[in-house]
Amino acid sequence: METLSSRVPRVLLRLLRSSPLRSFSSTSIPPHLEKVGFIGLGNMGYHMASNLIRAGYLVTVHDINYDAMKKFSEKGIPSKETPFEVAETSDVVITMLPSASNVLDVYTGPNGLLHDRSCVRPWLFIDSSTIDPQTSRKLSASVSSCPLQEQKGYANTPVMLDAPVSGGVPGAEARTLTFMVGGSEEAYIAAKPLFISMGKNSIYCGGTGNGAAAKICNNLAMAISMIGVSEALALGQSLGITANTLTSIFNSSSARCWSSDSYNPVSGVMEGVPSSRNYDVGFSSKLMTKDLALALASAKEVGINCPLASGAHEIYTELCKQGYESKDFSSVFRYFYGGKDEA
């Protein structure tokens, strides 16, 4: 088990615990977090990196998509051709990538962050991708086995946190994400200023891999909830009840949930959600299918039967086969159940 003395000194921890989170600002960035490498500049990563820059961090970016990097380089933000080059200039590296294979490639592939397991400069690696807990744990062990290029007062060996997020693209843009963090608690406390610069909540979930586990459990519940609400709303429409009326009933009774009161799947019921813009720009059905597959694989590994997760996975797989993989996952209401828009 990781110990306090091996990761972050007691003096620093006392200061971090006693300081209110709002005290961290662009003028008071801890020196051990100042230089941040950010890899993965897609819909989520673009906004997360941008919020770090606004907060005053010295950010260096990388993405395999040149156009994504260009958005930053045109603003004077340094960009690098490889993950290894990002690591050479960073105290902390944050990754936000689509899949476990992408994460492994960025960390352990040619010109990856760990580059032949040689000495590394960053003392902290934070992976905010949604991947399986097993991969997170193996990767954390690989990170911890690398020597630091330069011994630092706050860490003797590099540390990794798995810190996937909830909140989607709107949350990333508005800086209202929730981070679910697994790994060393001492490293989590030391990294809090980064999380606060990109979101409004961070929750420590326990040891390495627990952040990844929390995320796939959260998305499993979210998928089942969305399917349940969509099924009920479509049935209600078929029985002659408008979605607006049924939503009002849900939201003032025991059926109330996030899928009904904050992310309603029926066009015309709620503004500012994907259903109000033809299910574009949200959390895609393809990604939900991937996350459900991760949950099912993890359930199989620990011997847990998850019939609702299996059913949800089948539904979203079918949506993707029908060509709706890029549509938000709430589109299950229209494209699977045949639900109608509200006038």
JSON list of C-alpha atoms in Angstrom, two decimals, residues 160-281:
[
{"chain": "A", "resi": 160, "resn": "MET", "atom": "CA", "xyz": [-0.88, 7.70, -11.31]},
{"chain": "A", "resi": 161, "resn": "LEU", "atom": "CA", "xyz": [-4.51, 8.61, -10.59]},
{"chain": "A", "resi": 162, "resn": "ASP", "atom": "CA", "xyz": [-7.45, 7.25, -12.57]},
{"chain": "A", "resi": 163, "resn": "ALA", "atom": "CA", "xyz": [-9.91, 10.15, -12.67]},
{"chain": "A", "resi": 164, "resn": "PRO", "atom": "CA", "xyz": [-12.75, 9.71, -15.18]},
{"chain": "A", "resi": 165, "resn": "VAL", "atom": "CA", "xyz": [-15.46, 12.34, -15.26]},
{"chain": "A", "resi": 166, "resn": "SER", "atom": "CA", "xyz": [-19.21, 12.80, -15.37]},
{"chain": "A", "resi": 167, "resn": "GLY", "atom": "CA", "xyz": [-20.90, 15.80, -16.91]},
{"chain": "A", "resi": 168, "resn": "GLY", "atom": "CA", "xyz": [-20.27, 15.37, -20.62]},
{"chain": "A", "resi": 169, "resn": "VAL", "atom": "CA", "xyz": [-19.25, 18.05, -23.07]},
{"chain": "A", "resi": 170, "resn": "PRO", "atom": "CA", "xyz": [-21.52, 20.72, -21.51]},
{"chain": "A", "resi": 171, "resn": "GLY", "atom": "CA", "xyz": [-19.91, 20.04, -18.12]},
{"chain": "A", "resi": 172, "resn": "ALA", "atom": "CA", "xyz": [-16.42, 20.18, -19.57]},
{"chain": "A", "resi": 173, "resn": "GLU", "atom": "CA", "xyz": [-17.17, 23.51, -21.22]},
{"chain": "A", "resi": 174, "resn": "ALA", "atom": "CA", "xyz": [-18.89, 25.02, -18.17]},
{"chain": "A", "resi": 175, "resn": "ARG", "atom": "CA", "xyz": [-16.28, 23.64, -15.72]},
{"chain": "A", "resi": 176, "resn": "THR", "atom": "CA", "xyz": [-18.90, 21.66, -13.83]},
{"chain": "A", "resi": 177, "resn": "LEU", "atom": "CA", "xyz": [-17.48, 18.15, -14.22]},
{"chain": "A", "resi": 178, "resn": "THR", "atom": "CA", "xyz": [-17.39, 15.62, -11.40]},
{"chain": "A", "resi": 179, "resn": "PHE", "atom": "CA", "xyz": [-14.13, 13.67, -11.10]},
{"chain": "A", "resi": 180, "resn": "MET", "atom": "CA", "xyz": [-14.18, 10.12, -9.70]},
{"chain": "A", "resi": 181, "resn": "VAL", "atom": "CA", "xyz": [-10.65, 9.51, -8.50]},
{"chain": "A", "resi": 182, "resn": "GLY", "atom": "CA", "xyz": [-8.79, 6.32, -7.66]},
{"chain": "A", "resi": 183, "resn": "GLY", "atom": "CA", "xyz": [-5.21, 5.92, -6.46]},
{"chain": "A", "resi": 184, "resn": "SER", "atom": "CA", "xyz": [-3.08, 7.31, -3.68]},
{"chain": "A", "resi": 185, "resn": "GLU", "atom": "CA", "xyz": [-5.14, 9.56, -1.42]},
{"chain": "A", "resi": 186, "resn": "GLU", "atom": "CA", "xyz": [-2.10, 11.75, -0.85]},
{"chain": "A", "resi": 187, "resn": "ALA", "atom": "CA", "xyz": [-1.69, 12.29, -4.58]},
{"chain": "A", "resi": 188, "resn": "TYR", "atom": "CA", "xyz": [-5.42, 13.00, -4.88]},
{"chain": "A", "resi": 189, "resn": "ILE", "atom": "CA", "xyz": [-5.19, 15.72, -2.23]},
{"chain": "A", "resi": 190, "resn": "ALA", "atom": "CA", "xyz": [-2.14, 17.24, -3.90]},
{"chain": "A", "resi": 191, "resn": "ALA", "atom": "CA", "xyz": [-3.90, 17.21, -7.30]},
{"chain": "A", "resi": 192, "resn": "LYS", "atom": "CA", "xyz": [-7.15, 18.84, -6.10]},
{"chain": "A", "resi": 193, "resn": "PRO", "atom": "CA", "xyz": [-6.30, 22.27, -7.53]},
{"chain": "A", "resi": 194, "resn": "LEU", "atom": "CA", "xyz": [-6.25, 20.70, -11.01]},
{"chain": "A", "resi": 195, "resn": "PHE", "atom": "CA", "xyz": [-9.65, 19.07, -10.53]},
{"chain": "A", "resi": 196, "resn": "ILE", "atom": "CA", "xyz": [-11.15, 22.31, -9.25]},
{"chain": "A", "resi": 197, "resn": "SER", "atom": "CA", "xyz": [-9.82, 24.12, -12.31]},
{"chain": "A", "resi": 198, "resn": "MET", "atom": "CA", "xyz": [-11.68, 21.72, -14.60]},
{"chain": "A", "resi": 199, "resn": "GLY", "atom": "CA", "xyz": [-14.81, 20.86, -12.61]},
{"chain": "A", "resi": 200, "resn": "LYS", "atom": "CA", "xyz": [-16.93, 21.56, -9.56]},
{"chain": "A", "resi": 201, "resn": "ASN", "atom": "CA", "xyz": [-16.69, 18.22, -7.74]},
{"chain": "A", "resi": 202, "resn": "SER", "atom": "CA", "xyz": [-14.03, 15.59, -7.11]},
{"chain": "A", "resi": 203, "resn": "ILE", "atom": "CA", "xyz": [-14.75, 12.44, -5.14]},
{"chain": "A", "resi": 204, "resn": "TYR", "atom": "CA", "xyz": [-12.04, 10.14, -3.80]},
{"chain": "A", "resi": 205, "resn": "CYS", "atom": "CA", "xyz": [-13.12, 6.56, -4.52]},
{"chain": "A", "resi": 206, "resn": "GLY", "atom": "CA", "xyz": [-10.29, 4.61, -2.90]},
{"chain": "A", "resi": 207, "resn": "GLY", "atom": "CA", "xyz": [-7.36, 2.69, -4.32]},
{"chain": "A", "resi": 208, "resn": "THR", "atom": "CA", "xyz": [-6.05, 2.45, -7.86]},
{"chain": "A", "resi": 209, "resn": "GLY", "atom": "CA", "xyz": [-8.73, 1.52, -10.40]},
{"chain": "A", "resi": 210, "resn": "ASN", "atom": "CA", "xyz": [-11.62, 2.54, -8.17]},
{"chain": "A", "resi": 211, "resn": "GLY", "atom": "CA", "xyz": [-12.20, 5.76, -10.12]},
{"chain": "A", "resi": 212, "resn": "ALA", "atom": "CA", "xyz": [-12.54, 3.72, -13.31]},
{"chain": "A", "resi": 213, "resn": "ALA", "atom": "CA", "xyz": [-14.84, 1.28, -11.51]},
{"chain": "A", "resi": 214, "resn": "ALA", "atom": "CA", "xyz": [-17.03, 4.11, -10.23]},
{"chain": "A", "resi": 215, "resn": "LYS", "atom": "CA", "xyz": [-17.35, 5.56, -13.73]},
{"chain": "A", "resi": 216, "resn": "ILE", "atom": "CA", "xyz": [-18.50, 2.37, -15.42]},
{"chain": "A", "resi": 217, "resn": "CYS", "atom": "CA", "xyz": [-20.99, 1.74, -12.59]},
{"chain": "A", "resi": 218, "resn": "ASN", "atom": "CA", "xyz": [-22.31, 5.29, -12.96]},
{"chain": "A", "resi": 219, "resn": "ASN", "atom": "CA", "xyz": [-22.72, 4.91, -16.72]},
{"chain": "A", "resi": 220, "resn": "LEU", "atom": "CA", "xyz": [-24.37, 1.51, -16.34]},
{"chain": "A", "resi": 221, "resn": "ALA", "atom": "CA", "xyz": [-27.00, 3.08, -14.07]},
{"chain": "A", "resi": 222, "resn": "MET", "atom": "CA", "xyz": [-27.33, 6.07, -16.42]},
{"chain": "A", "resi": 223, "resn": "ALA", "atom": "CA", "xyz": [-27.98, 3.85, -19.46]},
{"chain": "A", "resi": 224, "resn": "ILE", "atom": "CA", "xyz": [-30.59, 1.74, -17.68]},
{"chain": "A", "resi": 225, "resn": "SER", "atom": "CA", "xyz": [-32.27, 4.88, -16.32]},
{"chain": "A", "resi": 226, "resn": "MET", "atom": "CA", "xyz": [-32.44, 6.50, -19.77]},
{"chain": "A", "resi": 227, "resn": "ILE", "atom": "CA", "xyz": [-33.88, 3.35, -21.31]},
{"chain": "A", "resi": 228, "resn": "GLY", "atom": "CA", "xyz": [-36.48, 3.07, -18.54]},
{"chain": "A", "resi": 229, "resn": "VAL", "atom": "CA", "xyz": [-37.58, 6.71, -18.87]},
{"chain": "A", "resi": 230, "resn": "SER", "atom": "CA", "xyz": [-37.67, 6.46, -22.68]},
{"chain": "A", "resi": 231, "resn": "GLU", "atom": "CA", "xyz": [-39.70, 3.26, -22.56]},
{"chain": "A", "resi": 232, "resn": "ALA", "atom": "CA", "xyz": [-42.22, 4.76, -20.15]},
{"chain": "A", "resi": 233, "resn": "LEU", "atom": "CA", "xyz": [-42.54, 8.01, -22.13]},
{"chain": "A", "resi": 234, "resn": "ALA", "atom": "CA", "xyz": [-43.04, 6.13, -25.41]},
{"chain": "A", "resi": 235, "resn": "LEU", "atom": "CA", "xyz": [-45.66, 3.91, -23.78]},
{"chain": "A", "resi": 236, "resn": "GLY", "atom": "CA", "xyz": [-47.39, 6.97, -22.33]},
{"chain": "A", "resi": 237, "resn": "GLN", "atom": "CA", "xyz": [-47.56, 8.62, -25.75]},
{"chain": "A", "resi": 238, "resn": "SER", "atom": "CA", "xyz": [-49.08, 5.46, -27.21]},
{"chain": "A", "resi": 239, "resn": "LEU", "atom": "CA", "xyz": [-51.69, 5.51, -24.43]},
{"chain": "A", "resi": 240, "resn": "GLY", "atom": "CA", "xyz": [-52.57, 9.13, -25.14]},
{"chain": "A", "resi": 241, "resn": "ILE", "atom": "CA", "xyz": [-50.52, 10.99, -22.52]},
{"chain": "A", "resi": 242, "resn": "THR", "atom": "CA", "xyz": [-48.20, 13.76, -23.74]},
{"chain": "A", "resi": 243, "resn": "ALA", "atom": "CA", "xyz": [-44.52, 13.55, -22.83]},
{"chain": "A", "resi": 244, "resn": "ASN", "atom": "CA", "xyz": [-44.78, 16.97, -21.15]},
{"chain": "A", "resi": 245, "resn": "THR", "atom": "CA", "xyz": [-47.58, 15.75, -18.89]},
{"chain": "A", "resi": 246, "resn": "LEU", "atom": "CA", "xyz": [-45.87, 12.48, -18.06]},
{"chain": "A", "resi": 247, "resn": "THR", "atom": "CA", "xyz": [-42.56, 14.26, -17.40]},
{"chain": "A", "resi": 248, "resn": "SER", "atom": "CA", "xyz": [-44.33, 16.59, -14.95]},
{"chain": "A", "resi": 249, "resn": "ILE", "atom": "CA", "xyz": [-45.75, 13.53, -13.19]},
{"chain": "A", "resi": 250, "resn": "PHE", "atom": "CA", "xyz": [-42.36, 11.79, -13.08]},
{"chain": "A", "resi": 251, "resn": "ASN", "atom": "CA", "xyz": [-40.63, 14.87, -11.73]},
{"chain": "A", "resi": 252, "resn": "SER", "atom": "CA", "xyz": [-43.10, 15.30, -8.89]},
{"chain": "A", "resi": 253, "resn": "SER", "atom": "CA", "xyz": [-43.30, 11.65, -7.94]},
{"chain": "A", "resi": 254, "resn": "SER", "atom": "CA", "xyz": [-41.22, 8.55, -7.29]},
{"chain": "A", "resi": 255, "resn": "ALA", "atom": "CA", "xyz": [-40.07, 8.16, -10.93]},
{"chain": "A", "resi": 256, "resn": "ARG", "atom": "CA", "xyz": [-38.04, 11.37, -10.81]},
{"chain": "A", "resi": 257, "resn": "CYS", "atom": "CA", "xyz": [-34.44, 10.95, -11.96]},
{"chain": "A", "resi": 258, "resn": "TRP", "atom": "CA", "xyz": [-31.70, 12.69, -13.93]},
{"chain": "A", "resi": 259, "resn": "SER", "atom": "CA", "xyz": [-32.97, 11.25, -17.22]},
{"chain": "A", "resi": 260, "resn": "SER", "atom": "CA", "xyz": [-36.38, 12.84, -16.67]},
{"chain": "A", "resi": 261, "resn": "ASP", "atom": "CA", "xyz": [-35.60, 16.16, -14.96]},
{"chain": "A", "resi": 262, "resn": "SER", "atom": "CA", "xyz": [-32.17, 17.13, -16.34]},
{"chain": "A", "resi": 263, "resn": "TYR", "atom": "CA", "xyz": [-31.62, 15.26, -19.63]},
{"chain": "A", "resi": 264, "resn": "ASN", "atom": "CA", "xyz": [-35.09, 14.53, -20.92]},
{"chain": "A", "resi": 265, "resn": "PRO", "atom": "CA", "xyz": [-35.01, 12.41, -24.11]},
{"chain": "A", "resi": 266, "resn": "VAL", "atom": "CA", "xyz": [-38.09, 13.95, -25.79]},
{"chain": "A", "resi": 267, "resn": "SER", "atom": "CA", "xyz": [-37.63, 16.84, -28.19]},
{"chain": "A", "resi": 268, "resn": "GLY", "atom": "CA", "xyz": [-39.79, 19.79, -27.14]},
{"chain": "A", "resi": 269, "resn": "VAL", "atom": "CA", "xyz": [-39.84, 19.04, -23.42]},
{"chain": "A", "resi": 270, "resn": "MET", "atom": "CA", "xyz": [-36.58, 20.64, -22.30]},
{"chain": "A", "resi": 271, "resn": "GLU", "atom": "CA", "xyz": [-34.19, 23.21, -23.74]},
{"chain": "A", "resi": 272, "resn": "GLY", "atom": "CA", "xyz": [-30.41, 22.89, -23.81]},
{"chain": "A", "resi": 273, "resn": "VAL", "atom": "CA", "xyz": [-30.24, 19.09, -23.94]},
{"chain": "A", "resi": 274, "resn": "PRO", "atom": "CA", "xyz": [-29.37, 16.86, -26.92]},
{"chain": "A", "resi": 275, "resn": "SER", "atom": "CA", "xyz": [-33.01, 16.00, -27.61]},
{"chain": "A", "resi": 276, "resn": "SER", "atom": "CA", "xyz": [-33.60, 19.70, -28.31]},
{"chain": "A", "resi": 277, "resn": "ARG", "atom": "CA", "xyz": [-30.96, 19.68, -31.08]},
{"chain": "A", "resi": 278, "resn": "ASN", "atom": "CA", "xyz": [-31.74, 16.47, -32.92]},
{"chain": "A", "resi": 279, "resn": "TYR", "atom": "CA", "xyz": [-29.62, 14.45, -30.47]},
{"chain": "A", "resi": 280, "resn": "ASP", "atom": "CA", "xyz": [-26.41, 16.04, -31.69]},
{"chain": "A", "resi": 281, "resn": "VAL", "atom": "CA", "xyz": [-23.50, 17.08, -29.43]}
]
